[in-house]
Coordinates of C-alpha atoms in Angstrom, one line a residue:
X7 CA 0.0 0.0 0.0
X8 CA 1.0 3.6 -0.4
X9 CA 2.3 5.6 2.5
X10 CA -0.3 8.4 2.3
X11 CA -1.1 9.8 5.7
X12 CA -4.8 10.0 5.0
X13 CA -6.8 7.0 6.1
X14 CA -9.5 5.4 3.8
X15 CA -12.8 4.4 5.4
X16 CA -15.8 2.2 4.8
X17 CA -17.9 5.2 3.9
X18 CA -21.5 5.3 3.0
X19 CA -21.0 8.7 1.4
X20 CA -21.3 7.1 -2.0
X21 CA -25.0 7.6 -1.8
X22 CA -24.4 11.4 -2.4
X23 CA -20.7 11.5 -3.6
X24 CA -21.1 9.3 -6.7
X25 CA -18.8 8.9 -9.7
X26 CA -19.3 12.5 -11.0
X27 CA -16.9 12.1 -13.8
X28 CA -17.6 15.4 -15.6
X29 CA -17.3 17.3 -12.3
X30 CA -14.0 15.6 -11.3
X31 CA -12.5 16.3 -14.7
X32 CA -13.2 20.0 -14.3
X33 CA -11.9 20.2 -10.7
X34 CA -8.8 18.2 -11.7
X35 CA -7.9 20.8 -14.3
X36 CA -8.2 23.6 -11.8
X37 CA -6.1 21.8 -9.2
X38 CA -3.4 21.5 -11.9
X39 CA -3.5 25.3 -12.3
X40 CA -2.5 25.5 -8.7
X41 CA -5.8 26.7 -7.3
X42 CA -6.8 25.8 -3.8
X43 CA -10.3 24.5 -2.7
X44 CA -11.8 28.0 -2.1
X45 CA -10.6 29.3 -5.4
X46 CA -11.9 26.2 -7.2
X47 CA -15.3 26.5 -5.5
X48 CA -15.6 30.2 -6.5
X49 CA -14.6 29.5 -10.1
X50 CA -17.0 26.5 -10.4
X51 CA -19.9 28.5 -8.8
X52 CA -19.3 31.8 -10.5
X53 CA -18.9 30.3 -13.9
X54 CA -21.5 27.5 -13.3
X55 CA -18.9 25.1 -14.7
X56 CA -20.9 22.0 -13.8
X57 CA -23.8 23.4 -15.8
X58 CA -26.3 22.7 -13.0
X59 CA -29.7 24.5 -13.0
X60 CA -28.9 25.8 -9.5
X61 CA -25.7 26.4 -7.7
X62 CA -27.1 25.1 -4.4
X63 CA -25.2 21.8 -4.5
X64 CA -21.9 23.3 -5.7
X65 CA -20.2 23.4 -2.3
X66 CA -21.0 19.7 -1.5
X67 CA -20.0 18.4 -5.0
X68 CA -16.9 20.5 -5.3
X69 CA -15.7 19.4 -1.9
X70 CA -16.4 15.8 -2.7
X71 CA -14.4 16.0 -6.0
X72 CA -11.5 18.0 -4.4
X73 CA -11.2 15.5 -1.5
X74 CA -11.2 12.5 -3.8
X75 CA -8.7 14.0 -6.2
X76 CA -6.3 15.2 -3.5
X77 CA -6.6 12.1 -1.3
X78 CA -3.5 10.4 -2.6
X79 CA -1.5 13.6 -2.7
X80 CA -0.2 12.4 -6.1
X81 CA -0.6 15.0 -8.9
X82 CA 0.2 12.3 -11.5
X83 CA -3.2 10.8 -10.8
X84 CA -4.9 14.2 -11.0
X85 CA -3.2 14.8 -14.4
X86 CA -4.4 11.5 -15.8
X87 CA -7.9 12.3 -14.7
X88 CA -7.7 15.8 -16.1
X89 CA -5.9 15.2 -19.4
X90 CA -6.0 11.5 -20.5
X91 CA -8.5 10.0 -22.9
X92 CA -12.0 9.6 -21.5
X93 CA -11.7 5.8 -20.9
X94 CA -8.3 6.1 -19.1
X95 CA -9.3 9.1 -17.0
X96 CA -12.5 7.3 -15.9
X97 CA -10.4 4.3 -14.8
X98 CA -8.1 6.6 -13.0
X99 CA -11.0 8.2 -11.2
X100 CA -12.2 4.7 -10.2
X101 CA -8.7 4.1 -8.8
X102 CA -8.9 7.3 -6.8
X103 CA -12.2 6.1 -5.4
X104 CA -10.6 2.8 -4.4
X105 CA -7.9 4.7 -2.6
X106 CA -10.3 6.8 -0.6
X107 CA -13.2 4.4 0.1
X108 CA -12.5 0.9 1.4
X109 CA -15.9 -0.3 0.3
X110 CA -15.1 0.5 -3.3
X111 CA -11.6 -1.0 -2.9
X112 CA -12.9 -4.3 -1.5
X113 CA -15.7 -4.5 -4.1
X114 CA -13.3 -4.0 -7.0
X115 CA -10.7 -6.4 -5.6
X116 CA -12.9 -9.1 -4.1
X117 CA -15.6 -9.2 -6.7
X118 CA -14.4 -7.8 -10.0
X119 CA -10.7 -8.7 -9.5
X120 CA -11.6 -12.2 -8.5
X121 CA -13.7 -12.6 -11.6
X122 CA -10.9 -11.4 -13.9
X123 CA -8.4 -13.8 -12.2
X124 CA -10.8 -16.8 -12.4
X125 CA -11.9 -15.8 -15.9
X126 CA -15.5 -16.1 -14.9
X127 CA -17.0 -12.9 -16.4
X128 CA -20.7 -13.4 -15.6
X129 CA -22.0 -10.7 -13.3
X130 CA -25.4 -9.9 -11.7
X131 CA -26.9 -8.5 -8.6
X132 CA -26.3 -11.7 -6.6
X133 CA -22.6 -11.0 -6.8
X134 CA -23.2 -7.6 -5.2
X135 CA -25.6 -9.0 -2.6
X136 CA -23.1 -11.7 -1.6
X137 CA -20.4 -9.0 -1.3
X138 CA -22.5 -7.0 1.1
X139 CA -23.4 -10.0 3.2
X140 CA -19.8 -10.8 3.7
X141 CA -18.8 -7.2 4.3
X142 CA -21.5 -6.7 6.9
X143 CA -20.3 -9.8 8.7
X144 CA -16.8 -8.4 9.2
X145 CA -17.2 -4.6 9.3
X146 CA -19.2 -3.3 12.2
X147 CA -20.0 0.1 10.6
X148 CA -21.4 -1.5 7.5
X149 CA -23.6 -3.8 9.5
X150 CA -25.5 -0.8 11.0
X151 CA -26.4 0.7 7.6
X152 CA -30.1 0.6 6.6
X153 CA -31.4 -1.5 3.8
X154 CA -32.1 1.7 1.9
X155 CA -28.5 2.9 2.2
X156 CA -27.1 -0.4 1.1
X157 CA -29.5 -0.5 -1.8
X158 CA -28.4 3.0 -2.9
X159 CA -24.7 2.0 -2.6
X160 CA -25.3 -1.2 -4.6
X161 CA -26.8 1.0 -7.4
X162 CA -23.9 3.4 -7.3
X163 CA -21.4 0.5 -7.6
X164 CA -23.1 -0.9 -10.6
X165 CA -23.4 2.5 -12.2
X166 CA -19.6 3.0 -11.7
X167 CA -19.0 -0.3 -13.5
X168 CA -21.1 0.8 -16.4
X169 CA -19.6 4.3 -16.5
X170 CA -16.0 2.9 -16.6
X171 CA -16.7 0.2 -19.2
X172 CA -16.7 -2.9 -17.1
X173 CA -20.4 -3.3 -18.0
X174 CA -22.0 -2.1 -21.3
X175 CA -25.1 -1.0 -19.3
X176 CA -26.3 -1.3 -15.7
X177 CA -28.3 -4.3 -16.8
X178 CA -25.5 -6.2 -18.4
X179 CA -24.8 -9.7 -17.1
X180 CA -21.2 -10.0 -18.3
X181 CA -18.1 -8.1 -17.5
X182 CA -15.9 -6.6 -20.3
X183 CA -12.2 -7.5 -20.1
X184 CA -10.7 -4.1 -19.2
X185 CA -7.5 -3.1 -20.8
X186 CA -6.1 -0.2 -18.7
X187 CA -3.6 2.3 -20.1
X188 CA 0.1 1.5 -19.3
X189 CA 0.5 4.9 -17.6
X190 CA -2.2 4.2 -15.1
X191 CA -1.0 0.7 -14.4
X192 CA 2.5 2.0 -13.8
X193 CA 1.2 4.7 -11.5
X194 CA -0.6 2.0 -9.4
X195 CA 2.6 0.0 -9.3
X196 CA 4.7 3.0 -8.4
X197 CA 2.4 3.7 -5.5
X198 CA 2.7 0.2 -4.2
X199 CA -0.9 -0.7 -4.6
X200 CA -0.2 -4.1 -6.2
X201 CA -3.3 -5.7 -4.8
X202 CA -5.4 -3.2 -6.8
X203 CA -4.1 -4.5 -10.1
X204 CA -6.4 -7.4 -10.4
X205 CA -9.4 -5.0 -10.5
X206 CA -7.9 -3.6 -13.7
X207 CA -7.4 -7.0 -15.2
X208 CA -3.7 -6.9 -14.5
X209 CA -1.5 -9.5 -12.6

């Protein structure tokens, strides 16, 4: 694992802090310009960069994006998210989510990575249900979540898979064999997150 001082958590914040690719891409570009959070929030709000009908949710969304993008403290990751091709930057954002949220990390490694390694690419909601049964049995905080919260998180995870190309749609029943860009894979290796590689169809 990397030696970042921030500690990832089993967070249920996925219910509101979802994949948000478009917003992360914008915030990543502003981070690379050397702007701090307050400057980014002002820029996003004043210019309505997210193109929302109202600016009410800007503070929450901008903070969520900023925290996720800066969690690793590695601007190489921010650069890939900001400037790489859409497919590569989406996978990089997924990696950023895995670094920040242990639930996303475990799901991608224990469910998706295991399927890639075993070459069993079938996928349906029973895989997600089984994952949460196991997770609830070993993580006290997860066991206290309501059925509604878990249901929303399940939905977010499946949408993330569709957004990043693992699934063609949220209703797909077979995983696509992901082929991540060498730059992203090397970054993951450089950061010492070798156990993450299986989630990106790498050994």
